[in-house]
Backbone as JSON Lines, residues from 0, in Angstrom:
{"i":0,"aa":"G","n":[90.09,87.18,119.65],"ca":[89.19,87.35,118.52],"c":[89.58,88.53,117.64]}
{"i":1,"aa":"E","n":[89.24,88.42,116.42],"ca":[89.53,89.45,115.43],"c":[88.38,90.45,115.41]}
{"i":2,"aa":"L","n":[88.69,91.73,115.59],"ca":[87.65,92.76,115.54],"c":[86.99,92.75,114.17]}
{"i":3,"aa":"M","n":[85.68,92.97,114.16],"ca":[84.96,92.96,112.9],"c":[84.91,94.35,112.27]}
{"i":4,"aa":"L","n":[85.31,95.38,113.04],"ca":[85.39,96.72,112.48],"c":[86.84,97.01,112.13]}
{"i":5,"aa":"K","n":[87.05,97.48,110.91],"ca":[88.4,97.79,110.45],"c":[88.38,99.16,109.77]}
{"i":6,"aa":"Y","n":[89.53,99.83,109.82],"ca":[89.65,101.09,109.07],"c":[89.85,100.77,107.6]}
{"i":7,"aa":"K","n":[89.09,101.46,106.74],"ca":[89.2,101.28,105.3],"c":[90.42,102.02,104.76]}
{"i":8,"aa":"I","n":[90.75,103.13,105.42],"ca":[91.85,103.97,104.96],"c":[92.81,104.16,106.13]}
{"i":9,"aa":"D","n":[93.97,104.73,105.87],"ca":[94.92,105.04,106.93],"c":[94.48,106.35,107.58]}
{"i":10,"aa":"V","n":[93.6,106.23,108.58],"ca":[93.0,107.4,109.22],"c":[94.08,108.27,109.88]}
{"i":11,"aa":"G","n":[95.05,107.62,110.52],"ca":[96.14,108.36,111.14],"c":[96.87,109.24,110.15]}
{"i":12,"aa":"N","n":[97.16,108.69,108.98],"ca":[97.84,109.42,107.91],"c":[96.98,110.57,107.41]}
{"i":13,"aa":"E","n":[95.67,110.31,107.24],"ca":[94.75,111.36,106.78],"c":[94.67,112.5,107.8]}
{"i":14,"aa":"L","n":[94.66,112.15,109.09],"ca":[94.63,113.17,110.14],"c":[95.92,113.99,110.12]}
{"i":15,"aa":"E","n":[97.06,113.32,109.93],"ca":[98.34,114.03,109.83],"c":[98.3,115.03,108.68]}
{"i":16,"aa":"K","n":[97.78,114.59,107.53],"ca":[97.67,115.48,106.36],"c":[96.78,116.67,106.66]}
{"i":17,"aa":"A","n":[95.78,116.45,107.55],"ca":[94.86,117.53,107.93],"c":[95.45,118.38,109.07]}
{"i":18,"aa":"G","n":[96.67,118.06,109.48],"ca":[97.35,118.86,110.5],"c":[97.16,118.38,111.93]}
{"i":19,"aa":"I","n":[96.58,117.19,112.1],"ca":[96.36,116.67,113.46],"c":[97.46,115.65,113.78]}
{"i":20,"aa":"N","n":[98.36,116.03,114.67],"ca":[99.4,115.12,115.14],"c":[99.32,115.04,116.66]}
{"i":21,"aa":"M","n":[100.21,114.31,117.3],"ca":[100.17,114.15,118.76],"c":[100.25,115.51,119.48]}
{"i":22,"aa":"Y","n":[101.1,116.38,118.98],"ca":[101.26,117.69,119.62],"c":[99.96,118.49,119.55]}
{"i":23,"aa":"I","n":[99.35,118.53,118.37],"ca":[98.09,119.27,118.19],"c":[96.99,118.62,119.03]}
{"i":24,"aa":"A","n":[96.96,117.3,119.06],"ca":[95.95,116.59,119.87],"c":[96.1,116.99,121.34]}
{"i":25,"aa":"K","n":[97.35,117.06,121.8],"ca":[97.61,117.39,123.2],"c":[97.25,118.85,123.5]}
{"i":26,"aa":"T","n":[97.63,119.76,122.61],"ca":[97.44,121.18,122.9],"c":[96.02,121.67,122.62]}
{"i":27,"aa":"T","n":[95.35,121.11,121.64],"ca":[94.0,121.59,121.3],"c":[92.9,120.73,121.9]}
{"i":28,"aa":"K","n":[93.23,119.48,122.27],"ca":[92.24,118.53,122.79],"c":[91.16,118.19,121.76]}
{"i":29,"aa":"I","n":[91.44,118.45,120.47],"ca":[90.45,118.12,119.43],"c":[90.23,116.61,119.38]}
{"i":30,"aa":"L","n":[91.3,115.86,119.61],"ca":[91.23,114.4,119.79],"c":[92.19,114.08,120.93]}
{"i":31,"aa":"S","n":[91.85,113.08,121.72],"ca":[92.77,112.71,122.81],"c":[93.97,111.99,122.23]}
{"i":32,"aa":"Q","n":[95.08,112.07,122.92],"ca":[96.29,111.38,122.48],"c":[96.04,109.88,122.46]}
{"i":33,"aa":"D","n":[95.26,109.39,123.42],"ca":[94.92,107.97,123.49],"c":[94.18,107.54,122.23]}
{"i":34,"aa":"T","n":[93.21,108.35,121.81],"ca":[92.43,108.05,120.6],"c":[93.35,108.04,119.38]}
{"i":35,"aa":"L","n":[94.22,109.04,119.3],"ca":[95.14,109.12,118.17],"c":[96.07,107.91,118.13]}
{"i":36,"aa":"K","n":[96.52,107.48,119.3],"ca":[97.39,106.28,119.38],"c":[96.63,105.05,118.88]}
{"i":37,"aa":"K","n":[95.37,104.9,119.34],"ca":[94.55,103.77,118.9],"c":[94.42,103.76,117.38]}
{"i":38,"aa":"I","n":[94.11,104.92,116.81],"ca":[93.92,105.03,115.37],"c":[95.2,104.62,114.64]}
{"i":39,"aa":"K","n":[96.32,105.11,115.11],"ca":[97.6,104.8,114.47],"c":[97.92,103.31,114.57]}
{"i":40,"aa":"N","n":[97.39,102.64,115.61],"ca":[97.6,101.19,115.77],"c":[96.5,100.36,115.11]}
{"i":41,"aa":"G","n":[95.58,101.01,114.4],"ca":[94.51,100.29,113.71],"c":[93.39,99.83,114.64]}
{"i":42,"aa":"D","n":[93.38,100.35,115.87],"ca":[92.37,99.97,116.86],"c":[91.11,100.81,116.64]}
{"i":43,"aa":"T","n":[90.0,100.14,116.27],"ca":[88.75,100.86,115.99],"c":[87.89,101.04,117.24]}
{"i":44,"aa":"N","n":[88.39,100.62,118.39],"ca":[87.61,100.76,119.63],"c":[87.73,102.18,120.18]}
{"i":45,"aa":"I","n":[87.13,103.13,119.44],"ca":[87.14,104.54,119.84],"c":[85.71,105.0,120.1]}
{"i":46,"aa":"A","n":[85.59,106.07,120.85],"ca":[84.26,106.6,121.19],"c":[83.59,107.2,119.94]}
{"i":47,"aa":"L","n":[82.27,107.15,119.93],"ca":[81.53,107.76,118.82],"c":[81.81,109.26,118.73]}
{"i":48,"aa":"E","n":[82.03,109.91,119.86],"ca":[82.37,111.33,119.86],"c":[83.67,111.55,119.07]}
{"i":49,"aa":"S","n":[84.63,110.65,119.26],"ca":[85.89,110.74,118.51],"c":[85.65,110.52,117.03]}
{"i":50,"aa":"L","n":[84.82,109.52,116.7],"ca":[84.48,109.26,115.3],"c":[83.81,110.5,114.69]}
{"i":51,"aa":"N","n":[82.93,111.13,115.45],"ca":[82.25,112.35,115.02],"c":[83.27,113.44,114.68]}
{"i":52,"aa":"R","n":[84.25,113.62,115.55],"ca":[85.28,114.64,115.33],"c":[86.15,114.32,114.11]}
{"i":53,"aa":"I","n":[86.49,113.03,113.97],"ca":[87.3,112.62,112.82],"c":[86.54,112.88,111.52]}
{"i":54,"aa":"C","n":[85.25,112.55,111.51],"ca":[84.42,112.81,110.33],"c":[84.4,114.3,110.01]}
{"i":55,"aa":"A","n":[84.3,115.13,111.05],"ca":[84.28,116.59,110.84],"c":[85.63,117.08,110.31]}
{"i":56,"aa":"I","n":[86.71,116.61,110.9],"ca":[88.06,117.03,110.49],"c":[88.34,116.63,109.04]}
{"i":57,"aa":"L","n":[87.99,115.39,108.7],"ca":[88.31,114.85,107.37],"c":[87.19,115.08,106.36]}
{"i":58,"aa":"N","n":[86.05,115.62,106.83],"ca":[84.89,115.84,105.98],"c":[84.49,114.54,105.27]}
{"i":59,"aa":"M","n":[84.35,113.48,106.08],"ca":[83.98,112.17,105.56],"c":[82.84,111.59,106.37]}
{"i":60,"aa":"Q","n":[82.19,110.57,105.82],"ca":[81.16,109.81,106.5],"c":[81.8,108.64,107.24]}
{"i":61,"aa":"P","n":[81.16,108.14,108.33],"ca":[81.72,106.98,109.02],"c":[82.04,105.82,108.08]}
{"i":62,"aa":"E","n":[81.16,105.59,107.08],"ca":[81.39,104.46,106.17],"c":[82.59,104.69,105.24]}
{"i":63,"aa":"D","n":[83.08,105.92,105.16],"ca":[84.31,106.2,104.4],"c":[85.52,105.72,105.2]}
{"i":64,"aa":"L","n":[85.36,105.61,106.5],"ca":[86.47,105.32,107.4],"c":[86.49,103.88,107.89]}
{"i":65,"aa":"I","n":[85.3,103.34,108.16],"ca":[85.21,102.05,108.86],"c":[84.42,101.04,108.05]}
{"i":66,"aa":"L","n":[84.91,99.81,108.1],"ca":[84.28,98.69,107.41],"c":[83.92,97.63,108.44]}
{"i":67,"aa":"Y","n":[82.71,97.07,108.31],"ca":[82.32,95.93,109.14],"c":[82.6,94.68,108.34]}
{"i":68,"aa":"E","n":[83.43,93.81,108.9],"ca":[83.79,92.56,108.23],"c":[83.26,91.39,109.06]}
{"i":69,"aa":"D","n":[82.35,90.63,108.49],"ca":[81.77,89.5,109.2],"c":[82.85,88.47,109.53]}
{"i":70,"aa":"N","n":[82.78,87.92,110.73],"ca":[83.8,86.96,111.19],"c":[83.08,85.93,112.06]}
{"i":71,"aa":"A","n":[82.97,84.71,111.57],"ca":[82.22,83.65,112.25],"c":[82.74,83.39,113.67]}
{"i":72,"aa":"E","n":[84.05,83.36,113.82],"ca":[84.67,83.09,115.12],"c":[84.33,84.19,116.14]}
{"i":73,"aa":"E","n":[84.4,85.42,115.69],"ca":[84.09,86.56,116.57],"c":[82.6,86.57,116.92]}
{"i":74,"aa":"K","n":[81.74,86.27,115.95],"ca":[80.3,86.2,116.2],"c":[79.99,85.14,117.25]}
{"i":75,"aa":"E","n":[80.65,84.0,117.13],"ca":[80.48,82.91,118.07],"c":[80.82,83.39,119.48]}
{"i":76,"aa":"R","n":[81.94,84.1,119.6],"ca":[82.37,84.63,120.9],"c":[81.36,85.66,121.44]}
{"i":77,"aa":"L","n":[80.9,86.53,120.57],"ca":[79.94,87.57,120.96],"c":[78.63,86.98,121.48]}
{"i":78,"aa":"F","n":[78.16,85.95,120.81],"ca":[76.83,85.42,121.1],"c":[76.82,84.18,121.97]}
{"i":79,"aa":"K","n":[77.97,83.76,122.49],"ca":[78.02,82.48,123.2],"c":[77.09,82.4,124.42]}
{"i":80,"aa":"N","n":[76.84,83.54,125.08],"ca":[75.94,83.54,126.25],"c":[74.56,84.08,125.91]}
{"i":81,"aa":"F","n":[74.29,84.2,124.65],"ca":[73.03,84.76,124.18],"c":[72.12,83.64,123.7]}
{"i":82,"aa":"P","n":[71.01,83.4,124.4],"ca":[70.12,82.3,123.97],"c":[69.44,82.61,122.62]}
{"i":83,"aa":"R","n":[69.51,81.65,121.73],"ca":[68.81,81.83,120.44],"c":[68.38,80.52,119.86]}
């Protein structure tokens, strides 16, 4: 299934511009290397704590970073065991 949450901007690139790279992530623990890898791969399955930190680093709101895109196929998968 296609994730319905997508990054609106290149968050990895924005973090790099703000001075956050793998080395800084590893040495400061401001973001985990795993989280940074996910972001660079376009994977939005990150913890809200990580999103909170990214918003603080980039001085942005969550909606500046992430877009919810409706997807009928994914909704079907999500709700298949949900009685309605």
